[in-house]
XYZ file of C-alpha atoms in Angstrom:
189
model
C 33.095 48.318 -108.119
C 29.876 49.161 -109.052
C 28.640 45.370 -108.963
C 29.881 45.443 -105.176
C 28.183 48.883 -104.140
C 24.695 47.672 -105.942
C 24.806 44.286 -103.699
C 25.619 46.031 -100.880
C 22.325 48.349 -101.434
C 20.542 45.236 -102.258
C 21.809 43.311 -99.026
C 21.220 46.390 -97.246
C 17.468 47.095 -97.902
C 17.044 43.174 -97.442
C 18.225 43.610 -93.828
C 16.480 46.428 -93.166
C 13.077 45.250 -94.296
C 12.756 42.154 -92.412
C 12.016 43.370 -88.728
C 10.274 41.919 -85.596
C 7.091 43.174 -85.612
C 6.391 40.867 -82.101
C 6.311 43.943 -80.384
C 3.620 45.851 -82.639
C 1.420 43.207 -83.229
C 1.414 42.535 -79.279
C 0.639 46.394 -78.477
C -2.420 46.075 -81.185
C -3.992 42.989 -79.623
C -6.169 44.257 -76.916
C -9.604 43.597 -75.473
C -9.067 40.199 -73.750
C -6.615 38.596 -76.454
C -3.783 36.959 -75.546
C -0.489 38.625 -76.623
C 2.079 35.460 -76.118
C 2.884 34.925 -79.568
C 5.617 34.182 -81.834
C 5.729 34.990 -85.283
C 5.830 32.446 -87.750
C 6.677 34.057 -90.949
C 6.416 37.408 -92.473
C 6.466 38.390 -96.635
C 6.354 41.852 -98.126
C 3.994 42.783 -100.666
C 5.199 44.968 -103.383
C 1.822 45.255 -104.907
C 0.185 46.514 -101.609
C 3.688 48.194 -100.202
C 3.024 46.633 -97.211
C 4.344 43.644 -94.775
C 2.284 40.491 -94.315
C 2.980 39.329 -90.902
C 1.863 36.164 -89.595
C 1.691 34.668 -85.885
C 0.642 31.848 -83.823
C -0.757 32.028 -80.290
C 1.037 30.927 -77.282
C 0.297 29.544 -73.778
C 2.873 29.625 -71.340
C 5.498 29.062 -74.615
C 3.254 26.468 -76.283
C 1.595 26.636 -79.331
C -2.590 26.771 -80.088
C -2.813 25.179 -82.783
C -5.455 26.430 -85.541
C -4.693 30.148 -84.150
C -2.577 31.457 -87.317
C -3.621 34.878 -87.851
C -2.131 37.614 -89.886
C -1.987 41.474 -90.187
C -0.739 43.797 -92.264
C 2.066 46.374 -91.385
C 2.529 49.565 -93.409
C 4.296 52.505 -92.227
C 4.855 51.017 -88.705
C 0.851 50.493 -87.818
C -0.967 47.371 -88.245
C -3.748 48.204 -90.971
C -5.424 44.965 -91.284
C -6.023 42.368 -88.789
C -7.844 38.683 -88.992
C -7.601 37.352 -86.004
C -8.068 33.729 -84.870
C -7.193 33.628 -81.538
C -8.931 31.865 -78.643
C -10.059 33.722 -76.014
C -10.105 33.206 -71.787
C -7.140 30.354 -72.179
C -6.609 29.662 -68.447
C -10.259 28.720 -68.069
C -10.072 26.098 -71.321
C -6.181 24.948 -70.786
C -6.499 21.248 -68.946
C -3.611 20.476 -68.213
C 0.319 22.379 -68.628
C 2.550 19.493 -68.170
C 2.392 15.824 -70.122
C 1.994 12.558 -68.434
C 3.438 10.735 -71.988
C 6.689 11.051 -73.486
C 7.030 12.179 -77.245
C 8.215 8.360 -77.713
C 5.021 7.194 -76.047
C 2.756 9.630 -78.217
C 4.174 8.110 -81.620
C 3.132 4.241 -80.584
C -0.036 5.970 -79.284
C -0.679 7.928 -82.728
C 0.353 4.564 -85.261
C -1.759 2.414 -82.459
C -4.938 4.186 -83.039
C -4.130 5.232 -87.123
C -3.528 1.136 -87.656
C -0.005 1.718 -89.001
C 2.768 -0.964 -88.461
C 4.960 -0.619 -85.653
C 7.852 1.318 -85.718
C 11.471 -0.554 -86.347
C 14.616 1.295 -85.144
C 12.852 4.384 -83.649
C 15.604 6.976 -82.338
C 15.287 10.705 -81.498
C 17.461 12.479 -84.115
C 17.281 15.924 -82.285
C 15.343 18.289 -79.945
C 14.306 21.546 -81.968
C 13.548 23.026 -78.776
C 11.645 22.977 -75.588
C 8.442 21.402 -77.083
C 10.033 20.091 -80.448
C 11.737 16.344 -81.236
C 12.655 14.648 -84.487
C 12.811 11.084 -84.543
C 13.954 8.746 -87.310
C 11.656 7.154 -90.489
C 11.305 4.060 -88.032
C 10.823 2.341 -91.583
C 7.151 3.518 -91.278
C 7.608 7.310 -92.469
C 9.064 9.032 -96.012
C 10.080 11.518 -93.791
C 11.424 12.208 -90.064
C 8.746 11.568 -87.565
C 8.184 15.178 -85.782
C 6.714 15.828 -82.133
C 5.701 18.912 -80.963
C 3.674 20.116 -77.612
C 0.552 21.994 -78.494
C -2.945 22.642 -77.122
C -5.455 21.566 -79.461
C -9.019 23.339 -79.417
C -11.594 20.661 -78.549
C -15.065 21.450 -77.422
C -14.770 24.215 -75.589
C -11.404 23.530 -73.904
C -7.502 23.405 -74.768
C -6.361 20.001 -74.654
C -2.345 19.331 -73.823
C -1.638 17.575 -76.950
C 1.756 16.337 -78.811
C 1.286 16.169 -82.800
C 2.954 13.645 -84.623
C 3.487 13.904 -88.069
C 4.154 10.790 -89.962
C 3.979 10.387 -94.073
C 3.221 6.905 -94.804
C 5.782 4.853 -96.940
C 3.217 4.536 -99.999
C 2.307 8.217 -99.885
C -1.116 7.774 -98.986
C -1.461 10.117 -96.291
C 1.095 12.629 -94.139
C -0.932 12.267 -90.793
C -0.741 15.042 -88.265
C -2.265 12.674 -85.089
C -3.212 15.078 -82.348
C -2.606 12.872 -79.349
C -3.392 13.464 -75.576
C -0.231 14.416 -73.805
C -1.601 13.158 -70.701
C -4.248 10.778 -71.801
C -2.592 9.225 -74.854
C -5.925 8.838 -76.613
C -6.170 10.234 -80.142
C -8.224 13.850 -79.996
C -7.383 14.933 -83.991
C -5.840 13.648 -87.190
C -5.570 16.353 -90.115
């Protein structure tokens, strides 16, 4: 009995500890910041008794990529902040809807990288609005991922999907940043 009462405290706490914090991190961000965000993961820290939130800016529900950023919650208050957010987004967006298909930005992504063409390509599943998984295609270790994002180029916020493909040999796990409108290649990480 005792076993059962200590996991339910345990369970308990766990529950209780792990709480949105979308709404207090949005009430923090002021002065011109964006506050369409989701959060991407949160930890806490028993040495600093304090949570470690983490969060990714938004445009109209897509992601900016490179805009991670993560504060620190104690005692309901943000005490910490680094921010990398971009600022004045509707004047750098260029476009909010893609010309290619996530299909279309794979061949465009192996096209410029010079990898082999893709054999038995299928989408596997759509993780949501701006999210696909398609198959190896016999050119990837893993599942060939798609997402919608705006990538930060030069002063503006280019419509981009990002492919991520891991080559066969394990040479490289590309993330191809390719023009959703365009279909020209704007970043590889």
């Amino acid at each position: 009995m005792k076993k059962i009462i200590l996991l339910f405290a345990v369970l308990s706490t766990s529950v209780l500890s792990a709480q949105d914090y979308s709404s207090l991190i949005k009430s923090y961000l002021t002065n011109n910041r964006s506050t369409d965000i989701k959060v991407s993961s949160q930890s806490f820290s028993k040495s600093m008794d304090l949570d470690n939130v983490y969060v990714t800016q938004l445009h109209e529900g897509i992601e900016i990529a490179n805009t991670s950023s993560s504060f620190a919650v104690k005692n309901g208050a943000v005490v910490n902040a680094n921010i990398t957010f971009e600022k004045n987004i509707a004047a750098k967006v260029t476009s909010v809807n893609p010309s290619i298909t996530p299909q279309s930005a794979i061949t465009k992504a192996i096209t410029a990288l010079n990898i082999p063409a893709p054999q038995g390509l299928e989408l596997l599943e759509q993780e949501g609005p701006h999210s696909y998984k398609f198959s190896k295609g016999e050119i990837s270790l893993e599942n060939i991922t798609v997402k919608l994002k705006y990538q930060p180029t030069n002063d503006r916020l280019v419509l981009a999907w990002e492919v991520g493909i891991y080559l066969l040999d394990g040479s490289h796990h590309y993330l191809a940043m390719v023009n959703a409108i365009t279909g020209d290649l704007v970043f590889t990480y």
